[in-house]
């Protein structure tokens, strides 16, 4: 685009489309990634690539040739009435539209026709061709003969010039006078140094003298510099083998050959003026001899002359004429006198001038003065391994060097215990009792022990906490104040922690080698801790006290005891926490969570023995409950042995020791009720199934919550509260009932589970937002509830006949339980 | 007043070689009668399964489609379908007539040792070295098994199906009897790895051979041992055992090249049938007649109670 800015003084010529001006606030646009760059055709559709792009050749219009018909051959029809027109098929008829576009194989663009094409351009082309033909290995292969027989045709421009009086070989421009022209050529020479080939300048110059004053001449035809791109891989300036020299053995040879004309051209091309003039025409050379009537060529009979030899030793005299004379001192001292310097220096090289400023002298600083007692020998200090030396020495060493190694533990005064400090100071260990406990009388000691054991007993109920809660408790206790007396309430907590640590570590799976070492920085302490852990594993109840250092003070020991217990609980082995998920049958004290897995095989050793004794039968046979898939039964034409059961295969019992139900202290009746749907007894099932009857007699959880000293969750606490309220209400309304309200616990003992439950209204009031929203599971419950307690005005019956099954059983009715009358 | 029953005939044992079939399919891994005993199926180690006529010993059809050696085959009650299992972990249901693969079932994690149809050929059961028995539905188009019995702790070596029971022998030394009707699983501890299990024809007993070179007859309901048969060699190979057509004898392959016949009740060795020098790998007893198939190396031999007086068609 050509555009001239009118506002500014200068005229700019811009080319191409300008970039959009950047705005400051504009976010920088991300470049479109390659995979999102799409190619669209001129109508904006996605372009389908053909051929190599798609991995196969397909062409044109849906893989046809651009028309729906495809390669339908045109038929030649010609009749008398309708003569077929002669059809000249052009190449364009078989080409696609894309081929005519800018990047096609035959781009259509507006070009000046040959008539109007400039001559100069043609010349350039010719020259390039000539040069390339020279550089080519086979000379003259660019169609020289074609050029020779080319038709004489000149462009419009040439015709016009001719009409205006221009002749071939002349330059274009106003005619000049001789003098002027000469000046011009001089100027050219001075200006560039770049040699412009200018025809036969010399010969014209000779004629110059005869030129009259009033005659003007046409300007010289200037051949522009040929900017032929270098496409070969030759070195710069290398022209390859010159065929003329190769064939003729030298430029001087007057070989007759076909390329004489070309050689003329090339010489003019490269501005070789001399050769053109010195060349002789015709046949020449030794091979042809010298005719009788001809003069001898000087070249032929070689005459040696003295002028070919150097007669002076040392070559030409130098141009300065000084003959190696060096200037005396005073010339060099005089500064700022360039002429003198020039005189001194002799001559200045071409293209160089003397510097106007003298270069600065670099200042050199002398080395420092060495002290008198300096010995140029380096002395290496011996390296001492700190671990091998006693700490005092090591510390002294470190201090003497002035740098403490960063790896050494920065042990503050308080992080050391007394024994460590003692070691550091080099003191002897103290004699006598180290513990306050030892100073006490035997009675006092017993008393303290009693108190301790009582505290332990109290905390046994806490032991059923889950491991997560354990940790929470431990973390909480870590923020609690340090226990300093045995009787403080915090101490009871600590003892419970001790018990927890014992529980955690006494498992058989605990592996000492893989346990975390929390006191690694203090090896003595770690050793004590390891001892403690080992004792824990053996189940030693006094593990903690016995593993502590007796020489430490009571306060230090107390602190360490605390740390050890906490570390033992926190870093207890992971597999022990895993094993806590499985019930151990040997554990007698928590009866409600222990249950022998039903489908465990009996001891293999017994069976081996039985097999050896060939006592097959009961000893070697195990019978399990197995649930076939319903479809399998169908395919086998067998009724499903467990209709309504969703389990498939062996019923798997996951008895989580620390489940939510355990927190609510559910008794076995709830276990039965949970198993009820899945394991309704098949006819004739074996005796390995759990016995249901004895467990039914046990109390429900509602009974038990009253006895538990502290309710663990707010729900149960709330329930017990409401229960007491209800019982009070009952007392008022059911006067016939002679129940004592002295304690609701004793009352609950007598009552059934159902009796204890608050009326449904209360639950509704609490849990249900609207009365019509009833879950399907509780709907049955509700209806039965209303039978029993339709309103609070009626007395609640307690007789066994109208009793409903316990709540837990009600949710999933099990026939065995419902039959049993509700007794204590 | 009924006359006393005539004294039952002394059962005849198939001790006469009737025919030797060169199967030309590599080692014959298993040989099986079809449901009615007119045809023979042989599993080759060259991945092929071949169907033969017993009476003439001619090859009727070759079933190819397994990717590795075929280990077991069973035919449906109506002879319309075959199921086979292979070391390539697949179970294939074949159409007998066309020889096409009806279904190719993948799911086992290891080579599949044994396969059986149930009575109505609605379920295929396959036991694999991966310790599971998979129950495949032949009726639906599902490619997942109906149920996976993964109670075994080692590979399944043998399984049999009765009306409503699955008898599964495993390398863990246990014979498991799954009772679908009762929904129970009886595990009988044998101790030694089980190589073959089968039901007695009356369905009251189970027979199991194990790698301690013993065949045991157990009462199905109680697991008590009714008989113990030994004398043969079975220490490393998975050898077959079976009962004769009338439950009179217990048969077992042996690694010493014989087939051993024991009297079921007495437990005494009745016959030691020499088959060849190599291991008798597989055998199959005709469902109704005293006829026996034995497989050794690359050939199958047909044994009958009486030598055929018709033209001998050996080869």
Short mmCIF file of C-alpha atoms in Angstrom, two decimals, chain A residues 601 604 607-608 611 614 616-633 635-642 648-650 652 682-686, chain B residues 118 120 122-123 125 135 137 139 142 146-147 149 151 153 161-164 166 174 178 180-190 216 219-225 228:
data_model
loop_
_atom_site.label_atom_id
_atom_site.label_comp_id
_atom_site.label_asym_id
_atom_site.label_seq_id
_atom_site.Cartn_x
_atom_site.Cartn_y
_atom_site.Cartn_z
CA UNK A 601 -12.53 -73.39 59.04
CA UNK A 604 -6.12 -77.76 59.88
CA UNK A 607 -7.79 -82.46 60.16
CA UNK A 608 -4.37 -83.61 59.17
CA UNK A 611 -6.74 -87.85 57.72
CA UNK A 614 -8.41 -92.13 58.24
CA UNK A 616 -12.98 -88.94 57.62
CA UNK A 617 -16.30 -87.52 58.42
CA UNK A 618 -17.06 -84.99 61.05
CA UNK A 619 -13.47 -84.25 61.74
CA UNK A 620 -12.63 -83.44 58.20
CA UNK A 621 -15.84 -81.89 57.11
CA UNK A 622 -16.82 -78.27 57.51
CA UNK A 623 -20.20 -77.11 56.50
CA UNK A 624 -20.81 -73.49 55.73
CA UNK A 625 -23.67 -71.42 54.73
CA UNK A 626 -23.40 -70.59 51.09
CA UNK A 627 -25.65 -68.39 49.07
CA UNK A 628 -25.98 -69.23 45.44
CA UNK A 629 -26.87 -66.53 43.00
CA UNK A 630 -30.54 -66.41 42.23
CA UNK A 631 -29.95 -66.85 38.56
CA UNK A 632 -27.82 -69.88 39.19
CA UNK A 633 -30.62 -71.48 41.15
CA UNK A 635 -30.71 -72.22 35.80
CA UNK A 636 -30.35 -75.31 37.92
CA UNK A 637 -34.09 -75.48 38.45
CA UNK A 638 -33.61 -75.28 42.17
CA UNK A 639 -35.52 -73.00 44.52
CA UNK A 640 -33.48 -70.30 46.07
CA UNK A 641 -32.44 -71.59 49.48
CA UNK A 642 -32.30 -68.08 50.88
CA UNK A 648 -23.97 -64.11 47.39
CA UNK A 649 -21.45 -66.73 48.23
CA UNK A 650 -20.16 -67.13 51.73
CA UNK A 652 -19.04 -62.35 55.16
CA UNK A 682 -32.89 -72.28 56.18
CA UNK A 683 -34.70 -75.48 56.84
CA UNK A 684 -32.41 -77.96 58.35
CA UNK A 685 -29.44 -75.71 58.56
CA UNK A 686 -26.55 -76.88 60.56
CA UNK B 118 -24.97 -78.55 34.10
CA UNK B 120 -29.66 -78.84 31.03
CA UNK B 122 -27.84 -73.78 30.78
CA UNK B 123 -24.75 -73.14 32.82
CA UNK B 125 -18.87 -74.21 35.12
CA UNK B 135 -20.56 -70.15 36.41
CA UNK B 137 -24.72 -68.50 31.60
CA UNK B 139 -28.66 -68.57 27.78
CA UNK B 142 -23.75 -61.68 29.25
CA UNK B 146 -23.33 -65.57 37.04
CA UNK B 147 -21.35 -66.36 40.12
CA UNK B 149 -16.96 -69.45 43.62
CA UNK B 151 -13.67 -70.32 48.26
CA UNK B 153 -7.40 -71.42 48.25
CA UNK B 161 -21.94 -81.10 38.31
CA UNK B 162 -24.93 -83.05 39.36
CA UNK B 163 -28.54 -82.06 39.44
CA UNK B 164 -28.13 -79.47 42.14
CA UNK B 166 -21.21 -78.89 42.38
CA UNK B 174 -10.08 -80.05 49.79
CA UNK B 178 -21.78 -76.86 46.90
CA UNK B 180 -27.55 -75.25 45.71
CA UNK B 181 -30.75 -76.62 47.08
CA UNK B 182 -29.66 -76.39 50.66
CA UNK B 183 -27.48 -73.36 50.22
CA UNK B 184 -24.61 -75.05 51.90
CA UNK B 185 -21.02 -75.72 51.26
CA UNK B 186 -19.40 -78.85 52.55
CA UNK B 187 -15.67 -78.86 52.61
CA UNK B 188 -14.00 -82.22 52.97
CA UNK B 189 -10.41 -82.10 53.88
CA UNK B 190 -8.29 -84.66 52.09
CA UNK B 216 -11.04 -92.19 48.18
CA UNK B 219 -20.11 -90.51 51.57
CA UNK B 220 -21.56 -87.40 50.12
CA UNK B 221 -23.84 -86.48 52.95
CA UNK B 222 -21.57 -87.09 55.89
CA UNK B 223 -18.11 -86.98 54.44
CA UNK B 224 -17.19 -90.30 55.91
CA UNK B 225 -14.83 -92.44 53.98
CA UNK B 228 -9.77 -96.17 49.93
#
